[in-house]
């Protein structure tokens, strides 16, 4: 499948997850996207899945304490300044679960986009907003690039006999990683300018025409949005 | 950075820019590409005229195609994830007719010997392969002025000669900045020496005059500090090192040479204990330290002395002594990112030498280092050699000859054991 219809299909899944108002519908979308993500190599998908599942669980845990919904109280706690009386209702738990799964579905769609799509072909097939598509593609590469940089820093430290252990040890790498990213961004911007990026009259290499599968994917994306609005 | 420089280039002429690190070579190349002053700012006087365009009036992007620049660090100039798209990027920007883009990209890749890499991910390439891809990206543009900033820093001697010849045969006026004069002097029409921001004519300083590599072949010596016995290693399904054996004796310096992609770095990491072999065994005596070929990995702390002290438990006095040995006295409180590329190389060296290891493994320690500094580094390593075993991975055969007691090649490594 060409990357543009695949991206449209993922966008359709995200729209359906945001429009749907039933837990079972959102869960089904999240599960399908999880299966899609599992096609990526284990080493690459691990970080994305940890992030997505962690965020979903965080939303599920926090929502009952910050929302005030429902009358079926399951637990009553103390009264705290600012937050008021802490309690957990059945409706809040359901709402937390729903929002958590919804966030996971959106995150999994992004993970599938980052892990499985050929961003080069996506940029090259963009018929409009090419700059924006290129920006998104470069931003998507940030995570794997940071992973690679972090691995390089850790290796160089090991090469000096310094082991990086624990959360504190890893946290110390954040500043050099950020500074390295900024430096690279500047170098890349210069290289892009020198290669003519942004000048008028740019062309695109010829691409093969869309297949029947690509057209079906595009129709499927539109169908998902309609489904989200009408039935899910 | 530059003072009252005048330079005229004829079509088809190849000019070698030589000079010490920080002398202004890269700034001169950027001025020719219009990136100085447009991208970097600064005070600019005088005039740069490229093919009838005044670079102060025309944006660098508008000059692209007429001018093509290959930057020093191939890792920092890659936009796309796949090789073919990367080479096509410049062609698309300059408005090449769509039907010509893919054929021209494929032709440029084939010309640099990287045709087989077209569908590979950029992140999977070795430094040498990536440098070839970046060279293909600029050659594909068929520019009138080709600016190459240390284009052979990660290439083996054969690859370097082929790259320079390719640039020469492009028909463009070519300006090549180089730290290894032996790689460019035979192929260039003119030499310009850049020092302290000024262009200098006349004879080259003695250190810059090319000489033949005098590789020594002494017998392995000293008690073994590291023994690799029939080691093999593969990245995924791709075997990189197969059944290799190598013994490093205390007191000797061994240079590991060989073509790009032949497994030199992998073997060095196996020796240093950064990788575990899939088969075979590695025995080491005492502490091992490894210097990566990327000095950007030695920028963890916010002061140079603290960076160096990392390897010795924060002992700042030892760190300062190590900095002084690498001619970085006075840089102790500087932020490592404020150092020039040559200074960063020396900081990285200080960061591993400070530990006084029993086994020292250096991966391409002369990348971006000028001949004078290289001679100093060779003298330092020779002076410290008796206390340790040293393995130097390098494509710089002159340096290998200067520093090493013996030379081991990975060229025939796939078929037979090394030593």
XYZ file of C-alpha atoms in Angstrom:
651
model
C 0.000 0.000 0.000
C 1.248 3.500 -0.800
C 2.071 5.629 2.239
C -0.447 8.413 1.542
C -3.557 6.147 1.580
C -2.082 4.307 4.582
C -1.676 7.626 6.404
C -5.261 8.539 5.447
C -6.472 5.217 6.841
C -4.682 5.865 10.124
C -6.114 9.393 10.240
C -9.582 7.877 9.647
C -9.045 5.497 12.573
C -8.031 8.422 14.799
C -11.119 10.405 13.743
C -13.369 7.410 14.424
C -11.793 6.910 17.874
C -12.364 10.578 18.714
C -15.937 10.592 17.403
C -17.080 7.267 18.876
C -18.906 7.402 22.202
C -19.002 3.708 23.101
C -16.212 1.965 24.973
C -16.510 -1.210 22.926
C -16.044 0.727 19.646
C -12.965 2.600 20.868
C -11.499 -0.622 22.302
C -11.991 -2.403 18.984
C -10.198 0.412 17.127
C -7.337 0.364 19.664
C -6.955 -3.412 19.382
C -6.829 -3.299 15.576
C -4.177 -0.576 15.735
C -2.220 -2.585 18.323
C -2.171 -5.579 15.959
C -0.927 -3.269 13.193
C 1.846 -1.931 15.444
C 2.952 -5.454 16.315
C 4.096 -5.827 12.710
C 7.000 -3.473 13.473
C 10.299 -4.969 14.721
C 10.160 -5.659 18.459
C 13.150 -3.447 19.259
C 11.666 -0.406 17.547
C 8.054 -0.764 18.724
C 8.908 -1.271 22.416
C 9.407 2.413 23.272
C 6.242 3.489 21.439
C 4.088 0.814 23.082
C 5.427 1.609 26.543
C 4.629 5.298 25.967
C 1.142 4.651 24.608
C 0.090 2.093 27.216
C 1.635 4.143 30.026
C -0.257 7.263 28.937
C -3.538 5.323 28.705
C -3.106 3.868 32.189
C -2.190 7.304 33.589
C -5.393 8.803 32.212
C -7.433 5.896 33.633
C -5.878 6.334 37.093
C -6.062 10.131 37.285
C -9.505 10.769 35.739
C -11.651 9.503 38.704
C -9.841 11.900 41.052
C -10.227 15.008 38.921
C -13.700 14.364 37.478
C -16.976 14.686 39.340
C -19.433 12.477 37.526
C -22.079 9.990 38.631
C -23.858 8.993 41.814
C -22.708 5.377 42.322
C -19.935 6.030 44.832
C -17.469 3.137 45.156
C -14.975 4.855 47.504
C -15.003 8.050 49.580
C -11.794 9.698 50.645
C -10.673 12.788 52.550
C -11.431 16.376 51.544
C -8.352 18.088 50.091
C -7.722 21.784 49.443
C -8.358 22.791 45.832
C -9.518 19.274 44.820
C -12.354 19.106 47.333
C -13.744 15.757 48.487
C -12.039 12.765 46.946
C -14.343 10.030 45.806
C -14.506 7.474 43.047
C -17.753 6.618 41.312
C -18.585 3.858 38.858
C -19.242 6.467 36.162
C -15.840 8.113 36.759
C -14.099 4.750 36.430
C -15.943 4.094 33.179
C -15.106 7.563 31.909
C -11.437 7.141 32.872
C -11.275 3.802 31.094
C -12.962 5.261 28.021
C -10.620 8.264 27.828
C -7.578 6.066 28.498
C -8.460 3.647 25.707
C -9.232 6.549 23.382
C -5.831 8.109 24.083
C -4.212 4.723 23.531
C -5.992 4.377 20.167
C -4.716 7.792 19.041
C -1.219 6.981 20.294
C -1.205 3.605 18.553
C -2.210 5.252 15.284
C 0.769 7.610 15.621
C 3.015 4.669 16.521
C 1.877 2.796 13.404
C 2.547 5.933 11.350
C 6.034 6.357 12.828
C 7.006 2.698 12.731
C 5.517 1.346 9.525
C 5.104 4.112 6.970
C 7.769 5.067 4.454
C 8.020 8.767 5.274
C 10.217 9.510 2.285
C 7.555 8.334 -0.131
C 4.890 10.118 1.897
C 6.735 13.426 1.547
C 7.409 12.849 -2.128
C 3.785 11.978 -2.853
C 2.437 15.064 -1.085
C 0.728 17.189 -3.714
C 0.171 20.104 -1.380
C 1.593 21.327 1.938
C 4.880 19.572 1.164
C 6.731 21.688 3.701
C 4.331 20.648 6.454
C 4.578 16.976 5.477
C 8.389 17.198 5.484
C 8.318 18.893 8.887
C 6.118 16.114 10.282
C 8.412 13.470 8.731
C 11.503 15.094 10.280
C 9.743 15.411 13.644
C 8.755 11.743 13.459
C 12.412 10.829 13.040
C 13.217 12.639 16.277
C 12.430 9.633 18.488
C 14.621 7.077 16.650
C 17.370 9.696 16.261
C 17.305 10.444 19.981
C 17.363 6.711 20.692
C 20.449 6.353 18.492
C 22.131 9.376 20.076
C 21.404 8.055 23.563
C 22.853 4.663 22.637
C 25.963 6.445 21.284
C 26.414 8.482 24.473
C 25.984 5.386 26.647
C 28.487 3.460 24.514
C 31.042 6.287 24.702
C 30.610 6.410 28.478
C 31.020 2.630 28.728
C 34.144 3.009 26.606
C 35.487 5.218 29.421
C 34.465 2.710 32.065
C 31.414 4.716 33.181
C 28.217 2.689 33.439
C 24.905 4.508 33.042
C 22.464 3.007 35.516
C 19.218 3.991 37.156
C 16.748 6.725 36.393
C 19.136 9.440 37.629
C 21.950 8.229 35.388
C 19.702 8.195 32.336
C 18.148 11.543 33.242
C 21.632 13.101 33.111
C 21.741 12.298 29.414
C 18.665 14.405 28.660
C 20.484 17.751 28.549
C 23.273 16.598 26.184
C 20.668 14.856 24.039
C 18.596 18.032 23.767
C 21.680 20.157 23.044
C 22.809 17.640 20.410
C 19.374 17.763 18.762
C 19.473 21.544 18.553
C 22.965 21.477 17.069
C 21.925 18.867 14.520
C 18.798 20.850 13.631
C 20.945 23.877 12.826
C 23.350 21.826 10.685
C 20.452 20.174 8.885
C 18.782 23.511 8.195
C 22.010 24.779 6.653
C 22.395 21.651 4.512
C 18.771 21.923 3.331
C 19.217 25.578 2.418
C 22.373 24.721 0.472
C 20.456 22.041 -1.424
C 17.800 24.468 -2.577
C 15.038 23.724 -0.088
C 12.307 26.318 -0.154
C 13.038 27.856 -3.518
C 10.318 28.326 -6.088
C 9.757 25.830 -8.900
C 10.504 22.587 -7.059
C 9.457 19.403 -8.836
C 8.836 15.828 -7.695
C 10.224 12.544 -8.952
C 7.706 10.444 -10.838
C 5.772 8.050 -8.618
C 3.876 4.911 -9.637
C 0.083 5.489 -9.852
C -2.129 4.389 -6.982
C -3.227 0.759 -6.994
C -6.769 -0.566 -6.380
C -5.686 -1.292 -2.778
C -4.655 2.350 -2.339
C -8.053 3.559 -3.558
C -9.823 1.083 -1.255
C -7.748 2.377 1.683
C -8.760 5.943 0.882
C -12.434 4.943 0.697
C -11.965 3.004 3.938
C -10.612 6.117 5.646
C -13.683 8.115 4.648
C -15.908 5.199 5.706
C -14.276 5.087 9.160
C -15.060 8.760 9.748
C -18.667 8.263 8.653
C -18.939 5.189 10.873
C -17.597 7.156 13.818
C -20.190 9.879 13.333
C -23.177 7.635 12.721
C -22.891 4.362 14.605
C -19.861 3.912 16.903
C 37.376 34.258 10.604
C 38.468 35.473 7.153
C 40.476 38.603 6.323
C 40.812 40.170 2.886
C 40.693 36.908 0.951
C 40.764 36.994 -2.832
C 40.355 33.890 -4.940
C 39.419 33.322 -8.577
C 38.312 29.926 -9.857
C 38.260 28.767 -13.463
C 35.746 26.205 -14.762
C 37.111 22.683 -14.348
C 39.840 23.818 -11.968
C 40.459 21.812 -8.786
C 41.713 23.853 -5.844
C 42.908 22.245 -2.623
C 42.281 24.220 0.563
C 44.762 23.190 3.204
C 45.404 24.637 6.621
C 45.149 23.997 10.341
C 41.841 23.347 12.105
C 40.001 26.566 12.850
C 42.013 28.481 10.238
C 38.982 29.468 8.159
C 38.689 26.782 5.456
C 35.059 25.907 6.209
C 34.143 29.597 6.490
C 35.651 30.239 3.054
C 33.599 27.371 1.580
C 30.461 28.760 3.208
C 31.181 32.203 1.812
C 31.461 30.688 -1.665
C 28.082 28.970 -1.164
C 26.441 32.174 0.084
C 25.790 30.614 3.500
C 28.053 33.322 4.880
C 26.492 35.804 5.516
C 22.913 34.588 4.765
C 22.793 31.656 7.165
C 25.559 32.424 9.639
C 25.394 36.200 9.835
C 28.538 38.044 10.895
C 30.243 41.058 9.361
C 30.843 40.722 5.666
C 32.710 43.022 3.342
C 33.944 42.539 -0.192
C 32.125 40.535 -2.838
C 31.654 36.885 -3.787
C 30.535 36.340 -7.352
C 29.510 32.831 -8.424
C 28.603 32.322 -12.081
C 27.428 35.922 -12.326
C 25.480 35.884 -9.045
C 26.440 38.165 -6.180
C 26.028 35.896 -3.157
C 24.857 38.788 -0.985
C 21.905 39.407 -3.280
C 20.967 35.796 -4.004
C 19.837 33.344 -1.321
C 21.897 30.140 -0.960
C 18.829 28.099 -1.959
C 18.688 30.047 -5.240
C 22.357 29.239 -5.839
C 21.762 25.508 -5.300
C 22.349 23.637 -8.501
C 24.889 26.204 -9.616
C 26.769 25.585 -6.371
C 26.712 22.303 -4.476
C 28.230 21.859 -1.024
C 29.258 18.691 0.726
C 29.547 19.428 4.427
C 32.038 18.019 6.897
C 29.681 15.824 8.875
C 27.665 13.471 6.691
C 25.428 12.468 9.613
C 24.143 16.026 10.004
C 23.125 16.706 6.396
C 20.756 13.826 5.752
C 17.097 14.792 5.311
C 15.416 11.558 4.247
C 15.455 8.046 5.633
C 16.190 6.187 2.393
C 19.206 6.660 0.168
C 17.378 7.095 -3.149
C 15.085 9.791 -1.735
C 18.052 11.553 -0.151
C 19.876 11.860 -3.475
C 16.685 12.949 -5.262
C 15.993 15.728 -2.717
C 18.327 18.332 -4.197
C 17.253 17.507 -7.746
C 13.605 18.069 -6.807
C 14.374 21.369 -5.095
C 16.189 22.826 -8.096
C 13.297 21.961 -10.402
C 14.764 19.062 -12.386
C 12.162 17.656 -14.811
C 10.369 14.803 -12.965
C 11.295 12.132 -15.504
C 15.000 12.899 -15.035
C 15.146 12.856 -11.235
C 15.297 9.118 -10.525
C 17.688 8.293 -13.400
C 20.072 11.092 -12.399
C 19.970 10.035 -8.750
C 20.667 6.413 -9.722
C 23.496 7.502 -12.027
C 25.147 9.575 -9.286
C 24.872 6.719 -6.793
C 26.412 4.312 -9.297
C 29.230 6.767 -10.001
C 30.285 6.840 -6.328
C 30.008 3.064 -6.066
C 26.848 3.187 -3.986
C 24.295 1.996 -6.539
C 23.557 -1.053 -4.387
C 22.608 1.184 -1.453
C 19.686 2.935 -3.187
C 16.929 1.248 -1.176
C 18.853 1.033 2.095
C 17.950 3.062 5.188
C 20.401 5.898 5.794
C 20.594 4.974 9.485
C 21.972 1.533 8.581
C 24.942 2.836 6.577
C 28.518 2.959 7.789
C 30.249 6.348 7.955
C 32.068 5.705 4.682
C 28.914 4.590 2.882
C 27.059 7.652 4.127
C 29.846 9.918 2.917
C 29.545 8.359 -0.562
C 25.769 8.918 -0.545
C 26.242 12.583 0.407
C 28.802 12.950 -2.375
C 26.297 11.432 -4.820
C 23.702 13.962 -3.621
C 25.886 16.897 -4.638
C 27.261 15.357 -7.833
C 23.717 14.603 -9.032
C 23.100 18.358 -9.205
C 25.824 18.730 -11.863
C 26.904 22.077 -10.368
C 29.312 24.618 -11.835
C 30.997 25.081 -8.479
C 31.503 22.062 -6.245
C 32.515 22.708 -2.628
C 33.764 19.721 -0.663
C 34.544 20.060 3.037
C 36.758 17.127 4.041
C 34.963 14.750 1.684
C 37.227 11.791 2.359
C 37.449 11.893 6.158
C 35.661 8.559 6.492
C 36.765 6.893 3.261
C 39.495 4.332 2.787
C 42.391 5.414 0.512
C 40.947 3.804 -2.627
C 37.498 5.283 -1.973
C 39.065 8.687 -1.309
C 41.032 8.656 -4.568
C 37.913 7.610 -6.503
C 35.844 10.382 -4.887
C 38.377 13.083 -5.721
C 38.730 11.813 -9.286
C 34.963 11.828 -9.661
C 34.773 15.439 -8.495
C 37.572 16.341 -10.889
C 35.889 14.690 -13.847
C 32.574 16.462 -13.142
C 33.818 19.495 -15.080
C 32.884 21.858 -12.268
C 35.269 24.206 -10.544
C 36.050 22.226 -7.408
C 37.255 23.513 -4.044
C 38.279 20.755 -1.650
C 39.114 21.381 1.973
C 41.346 18.594 3.273
C 43.381 17.683 6.336
C 45.191 14.872 4.507
C 47.272 16.523 1.782
C 48.350 13.155 0.330
C 44.739 12.593 -0.742
C 44.369 15.739 -2.804
C 47.699 17.192 -3.909
C 48.189 14.868 -6.894
C 44.673 15.551 -8.151
C 44.520 19.332 -7.743
C 45.604 22.139 -10.032
C 46.310 24.622 -7.268
C 46.846 24.714 -3.520
C 45.636 27.486 -1.252
C 46.824 27.439 2.345
C 44.412 29.026 4.825
C 45.795 30.069 8.177
C 44.397 32.523 10.709
C 41.760 33.536 8.197
C 44.206 34.538 5.469
C 45.061 32.862 2.191
C 48.749 32.155 1.853
C 50.762 31.393 -1.244
C 54.172 29.790 -1.411
C 55.507 26.538 -0.077
C 53.566 24.349 2.293
C 54.776 24.010 5.887
C 56.857 20.808 6.282
C 54.113 18.877 8.104
C 51.781 19.402 5.150
C 54.089 18.002 2.499
C 52.793 14.544 1.565
C 54.973 11.549 2.179
C 54.573 7.850 1.634
C 53.232 5.720 4.430
C 56.000 3.699 6.030
C 54.153 0.851 7.627
C 56.158 -1.194 10.080
C 55.717 -4.914 10.483
C 57.327 -5.807 13.767
C 56.599 -9.055 15.528
C 53.872 -9.078 18.204
C 55.540 -8.095 21.453
C 54.917 -7.944 25.187
C 52.674 -9.958 27.443
C 49.191 -10.207 25.902
C 46.849 -7.495 27.165
C 44.031 -8.575 24.875
C 43.469 -11.757 22.904
C 40.669 -12.196 20.406
C 40.389 -15.842 19.508
C 38.268 -16.799 16.501
C 35.614 -14.151 17.204
C 32.558 -13.648 15.024
C 29.882 -10.984 15.129
C 26.796 -10.110 13.083
C 24.364 -7.187 13.165
C 21.100 -9.076 12.737
C 21.616 -11.424 9.807
C 24.572 -9.496 8.376
C 27.924 -11.044 9.408
C 30.523 -8.345 10.009
C 33.385 -10.190 11.661
C 33.967 -13.884 11.011
C 36.454 -16.073 12.863
C 38.938 -13.268 13.524
C 41.915 -13.609 15.842
C 44.196 -10.862 17.092
C 46.633 -10.527 19.972
C 47.608 -7.157 21.402
C 50.720 -7.120 23.549
C 51.497 -4.662 26.315
C 53.855 -2.016 24.988
C 52.899 -2.284 21.338
C 50.704 -0.155 19.096
C 48.771 -2.016 16.404
C 47.059 -0.210 13.524
C 43.911 -1.841 12.167
C 43.364 -0.791 8.563
C 41.071 -1.953 5.791
C 38.332 -0.841 3.439
C 35.056 0.737 4.573
C 32.548 -1.781 5.845
C 35.142 -4.508 6.483
C 34.417 -4.679 10.219
C 37.240 -2.574 11.701
C 35.035 -0.723 14.189
C 33.191 -3.886 15.180
C 36.478 -5.679 15.845
C 37.675 -2.694 17.898
C 34.480 -2.747 19.981
C 34.875 -6.490 20.532
C 38.430 -5.891 21.753
C 37.279 -3.123 24.113
C 34.413 -5.207 25.480
C 31.635 -2.983 24.127
C 30.283 -5.884 22.069
C 30.101 -9.541 22.970
C 31.170 -11.959 20.233
C 28.600 -14.402 18.853
C 31.365 -17.015 18.635
C 34.949 -17.208 19.832
C 36.403 -15.587 22.916
C 38.003 -12.349 24.086
C 40.431 -12.159 27.011
C 41.546 -8.848 28.470
C 43.998 -7.892 31.197
C 43.126 -4.798 33.209
C 41.071 -1.794 32.176
C 40.081 -1.121 28.565
C 39.083 2.267 27.139
C 37.544 2.948 23.741
C 37.494 6.212 21.780
C 34.515 6.482 19.443
C 35.042 8.012 16.001
C 32.306 10.547 16.781
C 33.638 13.283 19.093
C 30.050 14.472 19.556
C 29.650 11.647 22.033
C 32.036 13.303 24.496
C 29.837 16.266 25.300
C 27.964 15.064 28.358
C 29.128 17.567 30.973
C 29.102 21.348 30.874
C 32.814 21.928 31.460
C 35.713 20.375 29.599
C 37.555 19.315 32.764
C 34.416 17.699 34.212
C 33.893 15.845 30.936
C 37.411 14.426 31.066
C 37.162 13.670 34.792
C 34.211 11.330 34.210
C 36.567 8.430 33.517
C 38.547 8.963 36.743
C 35.739 9.344 39.256
C 35.655 13.145 39.040
C 39.381 13.716 39.729
C 39.723 17.211 38.240
C 43.497 17.496 38.736
C 44.089 14.384 36.596
C 41.590 15.694 34.065
C 43.440 19.016 33.803
C 46.767 17.243 33.310
C 45.207 15.190 30.502
C 43.814 18.343 28.888
C 47.235 19.983 29.055
C 48.835 16.950 27.375
C 46.438 17.421 24.479
C 47.253 21.141 24.286
C 43.919 22.117 25.800
C 45.280 23.945 28.830
C 43.116 27.012 29.383
C 40.033 25.245 28.082
C 39.131 23.645 31.433
C 36.061 25.746 32.147
C 34.863 26.000 28.556
C 31.649 24.232 27.562
C 32.586 21.271 25.337
C 30.051 22.409 22.741
C 31.840 25.739 22.395
C 34.966 23.997 21.114
C 35.872 23.734 17.423
C 35.716 20.330 15.745
C 39.487 19.834 16.082
C 39.350 20.819 19.757
C 36.456 18.422 20.321
C 38.557 15.615 18.835
C 41.334 16.376 21.321
C 38.868 16.643 24.210
C 37.536 13.183 23.340
C 41.093 11.842 23.300
C 41.813 13.389 26.677
C 38.602 11.818 27.999
C 39.942 8.307 27.341
C 43.694 8.864 27.863
C 43.071 10.255 31.348
C 42.097 6.792 32.584
C 45.561 5.416 31.744
C 44.023 2.139 30.577
C 45.816 -1.157 30.071
C 44.164 -1.483 26.677
C 43.485 1.644 24.632
C 41.310 1.332 21.525
C 41.101 4.413 19.301
C 38.610 4.476 16.418
C 39.676 6.932 13.696
C 41.421 9.345 16.074
C 42.697 11.577 13.239
C 39.351 12.417 11.652
C 39.363 16.194 11.191
C 42.835 16.549 12.731
C 45.481 18.517 10.831
C 48.970 17.060 10.136
C 50.711 19.065 12.857
C 48.271 17.810 15.494
C 48.525 14.313 14.061
C 52.301 14.328 14.535
C 51.802 15.485 18.130
C 49.223 12.748 18.721
C 51.533 10.080 17.278
C 54.354 11.289 19.550
C 52.062 11.244 22.595
C 50.797 7.721 21.874
C 54.370 6.499 21.277
C 55.502 8.053 24.556
C 52.679 6.376 26.491
C 52.884 3.076 24.601
C 55.096 1.105 27.047
C 52.414 1.197 29.740
C 49.654 -0.379 27.681
C 48.487 -2.180 24.546
C 47.081 0.182 21.933
C 44.840 -0.594 18.969
C 44.319 2.225 16.455
C 41.600 1.853 13.829
C 42.447 4.165 10.950
C 42.176 4.825 7.242
C 45.097 7.225 7.507
C 48.040 5.070 6.411
C 50.624 7.807 6.984
C 49.478 8.131 10.581
C 49.400 4.327 10.900
C 53.016 4.260 9.749
C 53.987 6.998 12.202
C 52.337 5.500 15.236
C 52.108 1.729 14.913
C 54.597 -1.079 15.475
C 52.622 -3.280 13.122
C 49.670 -3.051 10.847
C 46.804 -5.527 10.581
C 44.371 -5.395 7.680
C 40.743 -6.478 7.629
C 40.844 -6.686 3.821
C 41.133 -10.468 3.698
C 39.543 -10.855 7.091
C 36.444 -12.683 5.906
C 38.464 -15.627 4.645
C 41.217 -16.040 7.198
C 42.288 -15.228 10.698
C 44.129 -11.960 11.147
C 47.190 -12.994 13.069
